[in-house]
Tab-separated table of C-alpha atoms in Angstrom:
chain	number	residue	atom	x	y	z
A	3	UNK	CA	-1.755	20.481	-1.721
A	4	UNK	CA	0.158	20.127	1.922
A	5	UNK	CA	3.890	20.286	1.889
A	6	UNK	CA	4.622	16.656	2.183
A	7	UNK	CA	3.410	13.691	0.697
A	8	UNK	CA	3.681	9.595	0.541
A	9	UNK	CA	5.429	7.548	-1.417
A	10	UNK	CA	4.644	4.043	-0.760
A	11	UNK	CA	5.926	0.838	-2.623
A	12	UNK	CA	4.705	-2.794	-1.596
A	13	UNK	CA	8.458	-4.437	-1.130
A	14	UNK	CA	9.770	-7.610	-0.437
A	15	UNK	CA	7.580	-9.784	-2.348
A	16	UNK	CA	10.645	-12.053	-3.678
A	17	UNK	CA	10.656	-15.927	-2.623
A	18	UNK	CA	13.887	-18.092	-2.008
A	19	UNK	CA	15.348	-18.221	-5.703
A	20	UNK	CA	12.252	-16.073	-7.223
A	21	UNK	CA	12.957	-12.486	-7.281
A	22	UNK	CA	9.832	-9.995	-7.647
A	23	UNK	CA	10.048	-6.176	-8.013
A	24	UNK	CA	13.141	-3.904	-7.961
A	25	UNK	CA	13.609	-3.440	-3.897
A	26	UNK	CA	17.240	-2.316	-3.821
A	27	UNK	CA	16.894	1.005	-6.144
A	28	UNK	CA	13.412	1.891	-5.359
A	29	UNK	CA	13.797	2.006	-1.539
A	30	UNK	CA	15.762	5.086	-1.623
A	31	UNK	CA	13.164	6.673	-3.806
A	32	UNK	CA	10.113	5.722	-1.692
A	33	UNK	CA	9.413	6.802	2.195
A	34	UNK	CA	7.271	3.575	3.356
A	35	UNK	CA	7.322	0.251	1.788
A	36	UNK	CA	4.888	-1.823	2.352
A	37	UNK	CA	6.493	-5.162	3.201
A	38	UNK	CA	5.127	-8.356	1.840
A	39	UNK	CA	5.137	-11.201	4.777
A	40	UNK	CA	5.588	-14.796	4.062
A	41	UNK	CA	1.703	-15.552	2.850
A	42	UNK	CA	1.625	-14.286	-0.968
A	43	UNK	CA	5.497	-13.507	-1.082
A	44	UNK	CA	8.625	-13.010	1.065
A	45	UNK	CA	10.460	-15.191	3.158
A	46	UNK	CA	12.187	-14.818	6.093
A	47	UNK	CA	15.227	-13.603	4.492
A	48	UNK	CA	13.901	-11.380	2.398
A	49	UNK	CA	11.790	-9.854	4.993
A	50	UNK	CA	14.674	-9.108	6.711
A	51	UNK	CA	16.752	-8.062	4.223
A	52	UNK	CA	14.188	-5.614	3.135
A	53	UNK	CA	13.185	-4.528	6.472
A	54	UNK	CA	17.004	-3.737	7.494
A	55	UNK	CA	17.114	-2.180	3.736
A	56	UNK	CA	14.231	0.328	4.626
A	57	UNK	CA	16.206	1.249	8.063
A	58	UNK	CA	19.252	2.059	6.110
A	59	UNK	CA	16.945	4.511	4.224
A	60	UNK	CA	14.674	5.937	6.586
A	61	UNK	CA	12.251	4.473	5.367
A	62	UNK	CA	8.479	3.587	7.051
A	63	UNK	CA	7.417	-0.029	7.400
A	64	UNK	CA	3.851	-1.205	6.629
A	65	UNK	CA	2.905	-4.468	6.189
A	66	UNK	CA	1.346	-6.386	3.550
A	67	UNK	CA	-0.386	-9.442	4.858
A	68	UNK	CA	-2.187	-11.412	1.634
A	69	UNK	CA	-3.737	-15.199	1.381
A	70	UNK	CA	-2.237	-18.111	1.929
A	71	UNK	CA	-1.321	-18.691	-1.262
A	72	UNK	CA	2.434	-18.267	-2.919
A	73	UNK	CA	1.519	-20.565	-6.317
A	74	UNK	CA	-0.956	-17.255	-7.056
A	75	UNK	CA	0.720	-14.871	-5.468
A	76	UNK	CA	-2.017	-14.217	-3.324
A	77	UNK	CA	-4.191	-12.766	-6.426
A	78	UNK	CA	-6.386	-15.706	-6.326
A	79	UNK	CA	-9.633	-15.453	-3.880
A	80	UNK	CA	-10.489	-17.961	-0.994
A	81	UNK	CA	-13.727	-18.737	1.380
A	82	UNK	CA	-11.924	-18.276	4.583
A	83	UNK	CA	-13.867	-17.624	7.455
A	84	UNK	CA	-13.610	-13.897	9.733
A	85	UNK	CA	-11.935	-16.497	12.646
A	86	UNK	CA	-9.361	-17.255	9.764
A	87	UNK	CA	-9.010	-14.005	8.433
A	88	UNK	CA	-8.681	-11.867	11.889
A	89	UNK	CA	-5.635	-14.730	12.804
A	90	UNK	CA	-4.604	-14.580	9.206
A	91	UNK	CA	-3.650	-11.098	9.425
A	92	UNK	CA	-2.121	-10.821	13.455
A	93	UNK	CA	0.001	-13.558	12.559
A	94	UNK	CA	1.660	-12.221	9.416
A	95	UNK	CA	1.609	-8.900	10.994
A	96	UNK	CA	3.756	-10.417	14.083
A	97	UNK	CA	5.916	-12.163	12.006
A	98	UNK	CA	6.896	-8.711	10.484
A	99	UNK	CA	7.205	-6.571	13.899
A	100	UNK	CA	9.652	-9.537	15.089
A	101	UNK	CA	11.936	-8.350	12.545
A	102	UNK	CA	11.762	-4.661	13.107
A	103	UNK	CA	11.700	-4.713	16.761
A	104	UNK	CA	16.000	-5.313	16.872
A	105	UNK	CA	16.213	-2.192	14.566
A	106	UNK	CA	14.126	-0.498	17.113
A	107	UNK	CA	11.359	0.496	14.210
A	108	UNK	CA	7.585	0.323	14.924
A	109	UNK	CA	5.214	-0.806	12.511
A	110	UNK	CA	3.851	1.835	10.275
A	111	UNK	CA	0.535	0.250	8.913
A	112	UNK	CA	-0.786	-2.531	7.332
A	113	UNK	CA	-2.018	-2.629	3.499
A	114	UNK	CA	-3.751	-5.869	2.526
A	115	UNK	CA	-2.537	-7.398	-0.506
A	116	UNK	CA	-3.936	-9.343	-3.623
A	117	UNK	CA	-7.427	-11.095	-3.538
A	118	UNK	CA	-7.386	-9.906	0.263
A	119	UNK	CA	-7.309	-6.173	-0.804
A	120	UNK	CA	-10.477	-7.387	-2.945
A	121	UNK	CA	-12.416	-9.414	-0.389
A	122	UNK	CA	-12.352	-6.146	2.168
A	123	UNK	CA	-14.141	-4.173	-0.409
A	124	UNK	CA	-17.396	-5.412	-0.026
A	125	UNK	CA	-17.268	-8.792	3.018
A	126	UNK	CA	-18.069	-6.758	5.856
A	127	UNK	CA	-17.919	-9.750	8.103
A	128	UNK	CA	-14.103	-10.572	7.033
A	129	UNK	CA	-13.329	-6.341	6.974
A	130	UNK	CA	-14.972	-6.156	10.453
A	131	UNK	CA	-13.159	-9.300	11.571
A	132	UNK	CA	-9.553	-7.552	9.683
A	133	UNK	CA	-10.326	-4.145	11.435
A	134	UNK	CA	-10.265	-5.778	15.024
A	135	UNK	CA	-6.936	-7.492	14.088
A	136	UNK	CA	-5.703	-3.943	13.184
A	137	UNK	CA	-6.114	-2.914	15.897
A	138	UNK	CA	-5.125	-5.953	18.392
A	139	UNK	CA	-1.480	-6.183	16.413
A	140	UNK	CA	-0.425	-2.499	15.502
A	141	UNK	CA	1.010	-0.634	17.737
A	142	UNK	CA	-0.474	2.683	16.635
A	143	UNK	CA	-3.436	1.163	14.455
A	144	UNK	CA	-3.175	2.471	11.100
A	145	UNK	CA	-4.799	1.215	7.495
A	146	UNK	CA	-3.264	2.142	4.208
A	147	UNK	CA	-6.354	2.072	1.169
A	148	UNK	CA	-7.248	3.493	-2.209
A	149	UNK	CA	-8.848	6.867	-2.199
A	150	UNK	CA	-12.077	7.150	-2.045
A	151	UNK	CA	-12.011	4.916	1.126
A	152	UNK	CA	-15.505	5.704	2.482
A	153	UNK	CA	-16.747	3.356	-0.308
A	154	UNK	CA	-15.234	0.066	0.973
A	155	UNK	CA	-15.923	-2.362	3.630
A	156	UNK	CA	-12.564	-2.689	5.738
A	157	UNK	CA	-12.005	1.392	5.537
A	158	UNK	CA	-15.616	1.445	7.103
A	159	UNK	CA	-15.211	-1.064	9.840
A	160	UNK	CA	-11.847	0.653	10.324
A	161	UNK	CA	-13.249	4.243	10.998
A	162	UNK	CA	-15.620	2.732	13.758
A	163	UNK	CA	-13.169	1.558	15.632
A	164	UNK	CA	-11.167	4.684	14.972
A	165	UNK	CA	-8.997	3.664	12.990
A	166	UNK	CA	-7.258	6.439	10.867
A	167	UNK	CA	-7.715	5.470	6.998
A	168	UNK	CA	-4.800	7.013	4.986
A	169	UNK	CA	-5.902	7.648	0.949
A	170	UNK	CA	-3.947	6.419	-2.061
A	171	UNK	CA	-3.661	7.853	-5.497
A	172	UNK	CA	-2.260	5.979	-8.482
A	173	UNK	CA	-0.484	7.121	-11.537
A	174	UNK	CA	0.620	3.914	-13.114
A	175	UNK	CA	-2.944	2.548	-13.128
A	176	UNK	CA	-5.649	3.557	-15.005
A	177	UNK	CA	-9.225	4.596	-12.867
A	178	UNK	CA	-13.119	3.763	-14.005
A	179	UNK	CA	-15.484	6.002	-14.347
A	180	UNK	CA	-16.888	4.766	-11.145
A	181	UNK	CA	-13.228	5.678	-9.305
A	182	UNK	CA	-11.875	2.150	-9.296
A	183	UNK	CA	-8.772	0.979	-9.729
A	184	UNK	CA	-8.333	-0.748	-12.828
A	185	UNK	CA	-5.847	-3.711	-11.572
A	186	UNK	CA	-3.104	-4.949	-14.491
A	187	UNK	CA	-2.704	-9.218	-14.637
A	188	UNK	CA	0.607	-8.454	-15.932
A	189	UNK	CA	2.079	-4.988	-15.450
A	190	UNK	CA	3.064	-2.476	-18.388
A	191	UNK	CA	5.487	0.192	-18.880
A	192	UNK	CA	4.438	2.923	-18.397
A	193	UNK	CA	4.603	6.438	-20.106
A	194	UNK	CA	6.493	8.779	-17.863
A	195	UNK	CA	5.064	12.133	-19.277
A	196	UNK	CA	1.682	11.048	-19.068
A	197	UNK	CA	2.396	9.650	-15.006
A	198	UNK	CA	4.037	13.529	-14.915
A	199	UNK	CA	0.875	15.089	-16.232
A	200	UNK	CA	-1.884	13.067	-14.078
A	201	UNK	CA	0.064	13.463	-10.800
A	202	UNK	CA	0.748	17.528	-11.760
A	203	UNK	CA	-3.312	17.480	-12.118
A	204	UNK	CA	-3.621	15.836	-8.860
A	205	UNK	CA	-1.441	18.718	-7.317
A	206	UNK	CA	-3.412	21.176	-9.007
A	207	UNK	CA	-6.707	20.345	-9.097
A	208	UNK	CA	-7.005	16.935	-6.921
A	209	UNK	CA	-7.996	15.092	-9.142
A	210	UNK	CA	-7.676	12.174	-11.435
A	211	UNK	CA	-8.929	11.565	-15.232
A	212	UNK	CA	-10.789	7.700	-15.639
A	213	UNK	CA	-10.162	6.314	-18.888
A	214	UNK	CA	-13.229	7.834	-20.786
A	215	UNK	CA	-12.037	11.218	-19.475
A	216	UNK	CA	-14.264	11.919	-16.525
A	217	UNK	CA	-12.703	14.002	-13.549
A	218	UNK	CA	-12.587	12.352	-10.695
A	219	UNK	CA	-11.976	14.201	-7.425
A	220	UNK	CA	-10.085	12.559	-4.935
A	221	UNK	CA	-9.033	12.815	-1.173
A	222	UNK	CA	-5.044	10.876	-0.601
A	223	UNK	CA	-2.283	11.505	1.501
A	224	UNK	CA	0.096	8.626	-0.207
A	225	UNK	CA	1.215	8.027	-3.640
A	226	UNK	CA	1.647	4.145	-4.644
A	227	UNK	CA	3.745	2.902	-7.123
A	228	UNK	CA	3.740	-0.842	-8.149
A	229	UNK	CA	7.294	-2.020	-7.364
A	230	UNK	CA	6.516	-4.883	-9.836
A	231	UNK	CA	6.051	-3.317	-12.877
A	232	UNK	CA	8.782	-2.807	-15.734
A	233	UNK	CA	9.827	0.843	-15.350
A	234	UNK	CA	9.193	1.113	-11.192
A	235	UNK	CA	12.354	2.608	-10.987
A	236	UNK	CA	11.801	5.597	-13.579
A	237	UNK	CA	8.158	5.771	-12.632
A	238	UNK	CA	9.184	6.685	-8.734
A	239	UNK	CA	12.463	8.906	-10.571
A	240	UNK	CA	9.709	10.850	-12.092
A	241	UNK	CA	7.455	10.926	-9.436
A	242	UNK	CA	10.087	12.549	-7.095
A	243	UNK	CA	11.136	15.315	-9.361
A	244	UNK	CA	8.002	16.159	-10.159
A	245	UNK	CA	7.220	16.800	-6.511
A	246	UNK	CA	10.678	18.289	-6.158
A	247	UNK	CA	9.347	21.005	-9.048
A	248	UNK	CA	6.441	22.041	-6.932
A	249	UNK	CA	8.462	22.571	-3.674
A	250	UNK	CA	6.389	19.283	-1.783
A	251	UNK	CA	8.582	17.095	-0.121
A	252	UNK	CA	8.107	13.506	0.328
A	253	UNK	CA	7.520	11.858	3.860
A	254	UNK	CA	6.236	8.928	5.217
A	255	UNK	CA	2.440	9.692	6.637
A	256	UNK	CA	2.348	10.524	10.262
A	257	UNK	CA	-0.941	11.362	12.451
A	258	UNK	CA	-1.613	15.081	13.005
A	259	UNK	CA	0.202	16.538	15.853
A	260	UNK	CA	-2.530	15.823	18.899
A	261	UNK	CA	-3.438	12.965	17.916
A	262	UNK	CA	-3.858	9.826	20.539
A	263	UNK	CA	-2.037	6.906	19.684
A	264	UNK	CA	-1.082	3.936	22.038
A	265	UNK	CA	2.482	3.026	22.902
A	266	UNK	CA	4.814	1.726	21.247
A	267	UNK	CA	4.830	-1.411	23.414
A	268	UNK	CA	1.061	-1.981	22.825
């Protein structure tokens, strides 16, 4: 295991007088937050309030574009065309960068959200269509996705247009035997010695456990943590001292040294 790893949280996903997720005392605790932008959750406010929180912490910005669709919190699916999904994404992308740029931060990545996340899977006309908008919007192009990516449509289309794909791992879901995720309609607490013991087997070994036991070897560079779910807070707590134990720090994702990347300005 490399010195440094992610910690990503998807952040700012509160609406006028709805709050969603625990922002304020996991952004210290996380290095990029993937920031929810005005389609499945967030506001303007919020998204500057949570953008100017992650600033005060050092902390990455990625964002989280979803469906148009705030009633299901973007978790319900939608026949949109590639047309709508390539403007779809650029314009909740923009939206973001407009607040970062007077903090002088550059976008990070982008993460799709929700039913979105699920579409890019397997639509290659909508992931080839979200790959292009990638790479149109984002300064340095860069897709966060669920190890193992080389499975899924958008992490595809991303990689031929050279696109770097960074892994996840999760240790407050549960994985298949087939290496899926398997996605919570309403999220539990979780049991922080057994989210100690899966991540110190991903350290060791690389690998995660499915529910019927199988060993499932996996390739990620971030750790997610659902900001949403009951015991967030204690989850990421743990999370960090169990990386603090093994002498890896945690750091937002950044490109090998070498690498090309366009500027800033792009």
């Amino acid at each position: 295991m490399a010195g440094t790893i992610d910690i990503n949280c998807d952040c700012g996903e509160s609406f006028g007088n709805w709050s969603m997720g625990a922002d304020e005392a996991l952004m210290p605790l996380i290095t990029t937050a993937n920031v929810a932008c005005g389609f499945h959750g967030g506001d303007p406010l919020v998204m500057q309030r949570t953008v100017a929180d992650a600033h005060r912490n050092g902390v990455a910005v990625g964002a989280h574009p979803g469906l148009p669709d705030l009633v299901g919190f973007g978790r319900r699916r939608m026949d949109i065309s590639p047309a709508e999904a390539y403007a779809a994404v650029v314009y909740q992308v923009g939206a973001l960068k407009g607040f970062l740029a007077p903090l002088g931060m550059t976008l990070h990545h982008v993460k799709p959200h929700g039913a979105l996340y699920g579409m890019l899977n397997d639509q290659d006309d909508l992931a080839a269509a979200v790959a292009e908008a990638i790479r149109d919007i984002c300064p340095s192009p860069l897709l966060y996705w669920p190890a193992p990516v080389e499975r899924h449509a958008l992490p595809r289309a991303a990689a031929k247009l050279g696109i770097p794909v960074v892994g996840e791992v999760y240790f407050d879901l549960s994985y298949s035997d087939e290496a899926n995720l398997m996605v919570e309609r309403k999220k539990s607490v979780k049991d922080l010695d057994d989210v100690a013991s899966r991540l110190r087997r991903y350290l060791d070994k690389g690998e995660v456990v499915s529910v019927s036991g199988k060993p499932i070897v996996l390739d990620a560079q971030t750790i997610c943590i659902h900001g949403d779910g009951p015991n967030a807070v204690e989850i990421a707590q743990r999370v960090r001292a169990v990386l603090e134990e093994d002498g890896i720090a945690a750091a937002s994702w950044q490109p090998p040294a070498g690498s090309m990347q366009r500027s800033a300005t792009a």
